[in-house]
Short mmCIF file of C-alpha atoms in Angstrom, two decimals:
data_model
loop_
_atom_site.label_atom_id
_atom_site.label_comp_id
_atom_site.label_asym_id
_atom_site.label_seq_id
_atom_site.Cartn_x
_atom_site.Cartn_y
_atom_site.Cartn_z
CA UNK A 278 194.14 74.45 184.68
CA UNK A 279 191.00 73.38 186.53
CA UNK A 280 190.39 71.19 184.14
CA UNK A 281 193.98 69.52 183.94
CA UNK A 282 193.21 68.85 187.80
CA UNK A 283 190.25 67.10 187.00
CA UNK A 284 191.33 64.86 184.47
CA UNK A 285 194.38 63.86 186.90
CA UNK A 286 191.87 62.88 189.59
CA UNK A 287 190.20 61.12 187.31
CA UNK A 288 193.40 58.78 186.31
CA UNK A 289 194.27 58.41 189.81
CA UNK A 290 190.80 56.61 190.27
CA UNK A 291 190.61 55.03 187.21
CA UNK A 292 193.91 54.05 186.17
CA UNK A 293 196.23 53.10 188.98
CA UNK A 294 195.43 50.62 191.57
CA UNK A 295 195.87 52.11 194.82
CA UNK A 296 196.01 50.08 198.21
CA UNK A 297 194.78 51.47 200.76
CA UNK A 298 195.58 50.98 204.48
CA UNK A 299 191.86 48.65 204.65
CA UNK A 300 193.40 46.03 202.02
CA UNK A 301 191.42 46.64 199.29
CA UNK A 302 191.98 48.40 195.91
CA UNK A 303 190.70 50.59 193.21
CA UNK A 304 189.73 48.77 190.02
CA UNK A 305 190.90 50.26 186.72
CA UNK A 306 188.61 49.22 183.38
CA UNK A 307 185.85 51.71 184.79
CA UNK A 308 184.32 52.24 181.10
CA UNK A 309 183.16 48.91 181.16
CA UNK A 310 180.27 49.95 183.80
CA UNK A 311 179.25 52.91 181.99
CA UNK A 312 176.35 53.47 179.65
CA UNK A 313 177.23 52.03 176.72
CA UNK A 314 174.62 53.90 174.87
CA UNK A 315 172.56 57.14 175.59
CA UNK A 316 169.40 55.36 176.09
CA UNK A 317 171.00 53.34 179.24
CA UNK A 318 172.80 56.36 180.66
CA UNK A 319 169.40 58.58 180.71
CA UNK A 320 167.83 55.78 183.05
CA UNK A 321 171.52 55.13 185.06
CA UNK A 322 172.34 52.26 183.63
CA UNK A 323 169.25 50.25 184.91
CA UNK A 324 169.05 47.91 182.40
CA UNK A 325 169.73 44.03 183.64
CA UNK A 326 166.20 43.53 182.62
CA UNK A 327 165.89 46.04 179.52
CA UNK A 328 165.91 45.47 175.70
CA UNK A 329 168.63 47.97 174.65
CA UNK A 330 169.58 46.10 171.55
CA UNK A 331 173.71 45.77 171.13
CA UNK A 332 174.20 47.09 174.19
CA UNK A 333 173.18 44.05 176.38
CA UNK A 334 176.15 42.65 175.09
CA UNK A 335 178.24 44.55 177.81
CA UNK A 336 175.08 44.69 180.22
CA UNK A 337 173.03 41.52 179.99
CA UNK A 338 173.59 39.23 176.97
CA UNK A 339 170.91 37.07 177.84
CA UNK A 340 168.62 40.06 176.70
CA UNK A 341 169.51 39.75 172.58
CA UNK A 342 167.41 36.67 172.90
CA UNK A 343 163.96 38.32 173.85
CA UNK A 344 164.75 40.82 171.42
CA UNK A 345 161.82 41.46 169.04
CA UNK A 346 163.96 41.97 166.20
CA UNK A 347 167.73 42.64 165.00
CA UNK A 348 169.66 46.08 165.29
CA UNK A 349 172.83 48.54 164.92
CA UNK A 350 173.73 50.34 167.51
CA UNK A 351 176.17 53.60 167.62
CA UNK A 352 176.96 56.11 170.29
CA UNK A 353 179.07 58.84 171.84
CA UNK A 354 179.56 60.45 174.88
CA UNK A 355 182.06 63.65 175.56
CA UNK A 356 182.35 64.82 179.46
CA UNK A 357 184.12 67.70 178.87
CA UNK A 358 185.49 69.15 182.34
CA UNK A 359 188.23 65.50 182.47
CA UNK A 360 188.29 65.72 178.61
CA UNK A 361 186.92 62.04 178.31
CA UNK A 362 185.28 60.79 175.04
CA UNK A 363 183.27 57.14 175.22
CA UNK A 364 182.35 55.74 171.96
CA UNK A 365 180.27 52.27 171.37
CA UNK A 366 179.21 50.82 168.25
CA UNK A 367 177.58 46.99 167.82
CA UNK A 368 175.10 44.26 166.10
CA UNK A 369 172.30 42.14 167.89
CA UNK A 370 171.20 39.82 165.06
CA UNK A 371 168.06 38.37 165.87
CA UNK A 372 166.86 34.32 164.68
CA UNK A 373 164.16 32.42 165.77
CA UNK A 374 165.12 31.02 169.09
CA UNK A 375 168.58 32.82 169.41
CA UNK A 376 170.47 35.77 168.77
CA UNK A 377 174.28 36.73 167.87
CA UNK A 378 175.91 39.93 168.77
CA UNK A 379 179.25 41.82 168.70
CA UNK A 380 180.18 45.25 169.65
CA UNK A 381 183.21 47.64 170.31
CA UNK A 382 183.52 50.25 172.98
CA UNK A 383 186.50 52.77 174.02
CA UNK A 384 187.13 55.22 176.00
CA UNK A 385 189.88 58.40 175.75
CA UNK A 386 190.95 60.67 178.08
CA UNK A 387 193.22 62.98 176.52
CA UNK A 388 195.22 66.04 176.52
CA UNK A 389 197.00 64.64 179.87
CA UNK A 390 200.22 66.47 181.02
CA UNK A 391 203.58 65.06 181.87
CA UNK A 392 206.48 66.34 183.61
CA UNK A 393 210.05 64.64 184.13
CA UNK A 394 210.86 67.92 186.65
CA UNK A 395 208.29 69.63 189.06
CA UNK A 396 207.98 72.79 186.46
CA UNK A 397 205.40 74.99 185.76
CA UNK A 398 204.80 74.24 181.89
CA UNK A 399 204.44 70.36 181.52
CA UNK A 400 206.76 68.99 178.68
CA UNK A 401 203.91 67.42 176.83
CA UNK A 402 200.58 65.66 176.93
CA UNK A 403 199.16 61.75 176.36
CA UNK A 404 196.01 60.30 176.36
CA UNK A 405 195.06 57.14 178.23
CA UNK A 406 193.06 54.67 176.33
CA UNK A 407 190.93 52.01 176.86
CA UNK A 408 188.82 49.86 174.82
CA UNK A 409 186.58 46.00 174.15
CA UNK A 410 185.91 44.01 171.06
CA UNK A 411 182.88 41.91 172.41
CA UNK A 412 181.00 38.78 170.79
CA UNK A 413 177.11 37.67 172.45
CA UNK A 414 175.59 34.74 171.77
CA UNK A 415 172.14 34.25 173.83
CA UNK A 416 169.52 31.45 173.41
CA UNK A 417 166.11 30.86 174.18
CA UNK A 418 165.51 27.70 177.10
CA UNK A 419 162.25 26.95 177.67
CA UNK A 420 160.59 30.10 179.27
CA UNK A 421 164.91 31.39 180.04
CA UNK A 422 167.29 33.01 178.04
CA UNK A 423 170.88 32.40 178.53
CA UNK A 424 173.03 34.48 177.35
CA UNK A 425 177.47 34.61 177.26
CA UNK A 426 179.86 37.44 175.90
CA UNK A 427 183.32 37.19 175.05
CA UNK A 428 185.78 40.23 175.76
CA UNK A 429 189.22 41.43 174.60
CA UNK A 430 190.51 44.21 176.53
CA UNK A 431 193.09 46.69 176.02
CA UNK A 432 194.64 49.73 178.02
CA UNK A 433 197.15 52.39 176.98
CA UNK A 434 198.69 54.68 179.21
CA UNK A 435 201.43 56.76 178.13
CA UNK A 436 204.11 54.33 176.73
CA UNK A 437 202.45 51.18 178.78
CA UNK A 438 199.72 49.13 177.46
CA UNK A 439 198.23 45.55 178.50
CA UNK A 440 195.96 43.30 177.02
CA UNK A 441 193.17 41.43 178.78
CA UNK A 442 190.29 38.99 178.24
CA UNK A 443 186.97 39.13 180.19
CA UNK A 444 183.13 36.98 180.79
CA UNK A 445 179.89 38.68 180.76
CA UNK A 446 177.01 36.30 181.79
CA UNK A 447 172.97 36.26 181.81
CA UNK A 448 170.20 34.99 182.45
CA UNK A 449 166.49 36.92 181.46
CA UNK A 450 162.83 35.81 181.22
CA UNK A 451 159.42 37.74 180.81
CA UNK A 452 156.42 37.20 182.95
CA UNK A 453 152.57 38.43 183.06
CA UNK A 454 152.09 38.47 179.18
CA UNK A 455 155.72 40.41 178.93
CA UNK A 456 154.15 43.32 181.06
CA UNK A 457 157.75 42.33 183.85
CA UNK A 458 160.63 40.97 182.02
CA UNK A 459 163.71 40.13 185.09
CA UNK A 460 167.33 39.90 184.63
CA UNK A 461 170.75 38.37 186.25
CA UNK A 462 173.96 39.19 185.31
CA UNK A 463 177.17 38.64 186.36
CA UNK A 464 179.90 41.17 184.35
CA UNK A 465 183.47 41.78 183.87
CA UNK A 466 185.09 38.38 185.25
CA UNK A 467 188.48 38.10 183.78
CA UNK A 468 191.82 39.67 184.43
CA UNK A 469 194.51 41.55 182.79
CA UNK A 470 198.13 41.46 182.05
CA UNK A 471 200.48 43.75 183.65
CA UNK A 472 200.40 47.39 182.88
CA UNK A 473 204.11 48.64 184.15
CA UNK A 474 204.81 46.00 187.42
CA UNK A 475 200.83 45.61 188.40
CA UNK A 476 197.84 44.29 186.86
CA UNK A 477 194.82 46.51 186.51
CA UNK A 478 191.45 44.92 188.20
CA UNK A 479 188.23 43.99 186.27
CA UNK A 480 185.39 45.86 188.02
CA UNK A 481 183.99 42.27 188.22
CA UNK A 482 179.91 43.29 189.04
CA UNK A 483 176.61 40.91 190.26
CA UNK A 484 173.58 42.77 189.05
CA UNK A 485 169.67 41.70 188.96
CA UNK A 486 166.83 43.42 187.49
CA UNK A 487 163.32 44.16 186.27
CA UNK A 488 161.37 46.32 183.97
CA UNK A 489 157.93 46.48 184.66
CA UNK A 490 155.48 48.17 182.41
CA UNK A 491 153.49 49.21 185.20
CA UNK A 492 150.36 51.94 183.55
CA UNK A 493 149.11 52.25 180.01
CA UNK A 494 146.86 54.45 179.49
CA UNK A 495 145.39 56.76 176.51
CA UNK A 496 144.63 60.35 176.92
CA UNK A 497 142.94 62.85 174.15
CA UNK A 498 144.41 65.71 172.35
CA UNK A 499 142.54 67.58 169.50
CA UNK A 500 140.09 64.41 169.50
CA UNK A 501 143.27 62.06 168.63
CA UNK A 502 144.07 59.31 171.09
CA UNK A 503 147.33 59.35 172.29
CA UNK A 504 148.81 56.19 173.80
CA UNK A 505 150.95 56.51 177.25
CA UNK A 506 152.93 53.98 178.47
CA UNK A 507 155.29 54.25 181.97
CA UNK A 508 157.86 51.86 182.88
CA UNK A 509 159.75 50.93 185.81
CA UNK A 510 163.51 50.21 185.30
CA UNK A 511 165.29 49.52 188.25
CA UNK A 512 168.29 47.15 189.00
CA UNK A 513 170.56 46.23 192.54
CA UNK A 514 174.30 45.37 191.87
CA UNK A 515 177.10 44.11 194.02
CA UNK A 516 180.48 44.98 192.87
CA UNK A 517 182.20 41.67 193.53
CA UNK A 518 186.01 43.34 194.01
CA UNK A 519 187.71 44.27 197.15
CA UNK A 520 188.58 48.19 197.35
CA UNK A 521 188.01 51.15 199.33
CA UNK A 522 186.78 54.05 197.41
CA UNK A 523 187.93 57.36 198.81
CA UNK A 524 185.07 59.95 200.24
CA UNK A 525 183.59 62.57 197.59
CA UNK A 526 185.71 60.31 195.01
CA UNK A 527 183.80 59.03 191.20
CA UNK A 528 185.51 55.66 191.93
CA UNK A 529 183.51 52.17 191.99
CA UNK A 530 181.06 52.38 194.55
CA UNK A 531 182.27 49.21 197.92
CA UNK A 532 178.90 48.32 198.58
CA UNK A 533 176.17 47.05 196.31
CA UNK A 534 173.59 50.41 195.61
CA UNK A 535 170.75 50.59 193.18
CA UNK A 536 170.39 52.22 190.06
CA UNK A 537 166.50 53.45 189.08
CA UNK A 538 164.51 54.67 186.54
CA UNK A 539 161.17 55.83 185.01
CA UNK A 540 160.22 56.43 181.12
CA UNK A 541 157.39 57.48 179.69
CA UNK A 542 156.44 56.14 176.13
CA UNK A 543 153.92 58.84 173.90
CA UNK A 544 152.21 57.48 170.89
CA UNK A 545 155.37 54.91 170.32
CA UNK A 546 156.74 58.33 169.30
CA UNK A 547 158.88 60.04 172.27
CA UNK A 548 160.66 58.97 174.94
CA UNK A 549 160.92 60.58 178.23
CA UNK A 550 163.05 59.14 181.32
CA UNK A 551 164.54 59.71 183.93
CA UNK A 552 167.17 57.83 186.47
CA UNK A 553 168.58 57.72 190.02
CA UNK A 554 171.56 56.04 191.69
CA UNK A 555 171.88 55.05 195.47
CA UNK A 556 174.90 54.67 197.43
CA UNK A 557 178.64 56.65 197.44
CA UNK A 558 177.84 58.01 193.68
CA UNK A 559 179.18 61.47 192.26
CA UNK A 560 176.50 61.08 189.54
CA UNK A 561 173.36 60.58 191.35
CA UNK A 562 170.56 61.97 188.46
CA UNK A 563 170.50 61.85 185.31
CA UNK A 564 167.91 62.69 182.30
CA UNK A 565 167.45 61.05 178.65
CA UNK A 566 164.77 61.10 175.87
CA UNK A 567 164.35 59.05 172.81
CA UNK A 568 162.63 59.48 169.38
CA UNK A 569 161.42 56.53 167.14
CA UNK A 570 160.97 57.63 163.06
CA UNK A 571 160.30 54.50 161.64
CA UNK A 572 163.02 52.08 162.05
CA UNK A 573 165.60 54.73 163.63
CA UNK A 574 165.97 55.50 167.49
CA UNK A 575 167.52 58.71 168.64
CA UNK A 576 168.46 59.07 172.08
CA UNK A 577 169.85 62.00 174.31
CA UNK A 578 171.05 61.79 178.05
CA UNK A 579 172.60 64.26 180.74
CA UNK A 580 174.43 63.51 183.41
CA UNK A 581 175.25 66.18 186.27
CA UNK A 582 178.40 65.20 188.26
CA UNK A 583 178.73 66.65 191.59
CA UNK A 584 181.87 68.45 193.44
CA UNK A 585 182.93 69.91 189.98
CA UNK A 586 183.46 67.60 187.98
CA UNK A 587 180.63 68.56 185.57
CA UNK A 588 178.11 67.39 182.98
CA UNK A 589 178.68 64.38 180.42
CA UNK A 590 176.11 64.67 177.56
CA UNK A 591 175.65 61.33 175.08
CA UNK A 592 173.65 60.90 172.07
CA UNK A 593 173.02 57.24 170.48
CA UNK A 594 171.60 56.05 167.34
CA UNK A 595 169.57 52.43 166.88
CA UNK A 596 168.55 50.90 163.54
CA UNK A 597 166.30 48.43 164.00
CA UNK A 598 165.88 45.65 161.22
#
């Protein structure tokens, strides 16, 4: 039951635009903010600025540029109390001077009751679905990248879907020998068709960022040196759309926040990080680490959700080639 209630508070927020008496509205298409792999969600999503392979295709496609290399990208997340699953899967094919990318990415909350009559037993469940077939293509200006994605976008909720196309834009470049790379991006702008008699809202999103490799440092264990490296990750958005998010709600956030983060590199082995949102946020922490064996990358992050709505875990793999 308590878990029935928290998946229907979480399609009220995410699913149906709401006015409210301010004017503004709720936007639906909130899986396009999140992650989309476990190494972004362990550092809150900071990552206007960051190499995360496929993934800047839905964050920052200007980034597949300054890539060092090509790479496959899958992941998963489950947040069990509002039974949602995310799933994201893509390519960042690296050349010379410019880079190509595509990607998918859904999201499924399921197991969600129905009733024609106010009765006890519901007659039946749904799921609501969502997902984005992406293509990147980023270039190397001078001492810029550019970067442009391409989005088709589909929702399903019960017997209702809509289609939908939308624009992610970038812009990157690295400084000081590539010890600060910074990063503009302007996401989600693009609309949908109508989904019953109203048209669900992009959560259209201004972001800037930088990653800073800050300290390196080596430190001696069993007379081995052992190579440290911390970063700073941190980005500030500005959600571009009109709404009023309720108090204590996990809707889009009305006023731009910040989203920060730390890692710690060992040996170009293991990853350690850690991230931290500002603002109206139900998810204000979170946790990741990452392992490199040769060409894979493993990552891990938690999320803690506050006012019971629980913990979403996510685990990612990246091939590098």
């Amino acid at each position: 039951m308590t878990k029935r209630i928290l998946t229907a508070a979480l399609l009220l927020l995410i699913t149906t635009p709401v006015l409210h008496a301010g004017g503004g509205q709720t936007t639906g298409m909130q899986f396009l903010l999140t992650g989309p792999s476990a190494h972004n969600m362990g550092i809150s999503e900071g990552n206007t600025a960051s190499l995360s392979g496929a993934s800047s295709i839905f964050l920052n496609p200007s980034m597949l540029a300054l890539e060092k290399q090509s790479s496959a990208t899958i992941s998963y997340m489950i947040w069990p109390a509002t039974d949602t699953q995310n799933s994201f899967a893509g390519l960042a094919y690296r050349r010379d001077n410019d880079a190509f990318g595509v990607a998918f990415m859904s999201s499924l909350i399921d197991d969600v009751a129905f009733r024609q009559n106010p009765t006890q037993n519901p007659d039946g469940t749904f799921s609501v679905r969502y997902f984005s077939v992406a293509t990147s293509y980023a270039r190397n200006i001078g001492p810029l990248s550019l970067g442009l994605t391409g989005m088709y976008l589909h929702e399903q909720y019960f017997q209702q879907d809509a289609g939908g196309y939308g624009l992610n834009a970038g812009v990157g470049m690295n400084i000081f020998d590539e010890r600060v790379r910074l990063g503009a991006s302007l996401r989600n702008l693009g609309s949908m068709d109508e989904l019953s008699e109203t048209a669900t809202e992009l959560p259209t999103m201004l972001s800037f960022g930088a990653d800073i490799r800050f300290l390196q440092f080596s430190t001696t264990a069993a007379d081995d040196e052992i190579p440290l490296l911390v970063s700073f990750i941190g980005d500030f958005n500005l959600p571009l759309n009109e709404f009023e998010p309720e108090d204590g709600s996990i809707s889009p956030q009305k006023d731009g926040y910040f989203n920060l983060g730390m890692e710690l590199r060992v040996s170009d082995l293991i990853d350690l990080r850690g991230g931290y949102r500002t603002g109206e946020t139900e998810r204000r922490f979170s946790l990741g680490a990452g392992l490199l064996i040769s060409e894979f990358y493993f990552n891990y992050a938690f999320m803690p959700y506050e006012t019971g709505f629980g913990t979403a875990h996510a685990i990612s793999l990246q091939y590098n080639f």
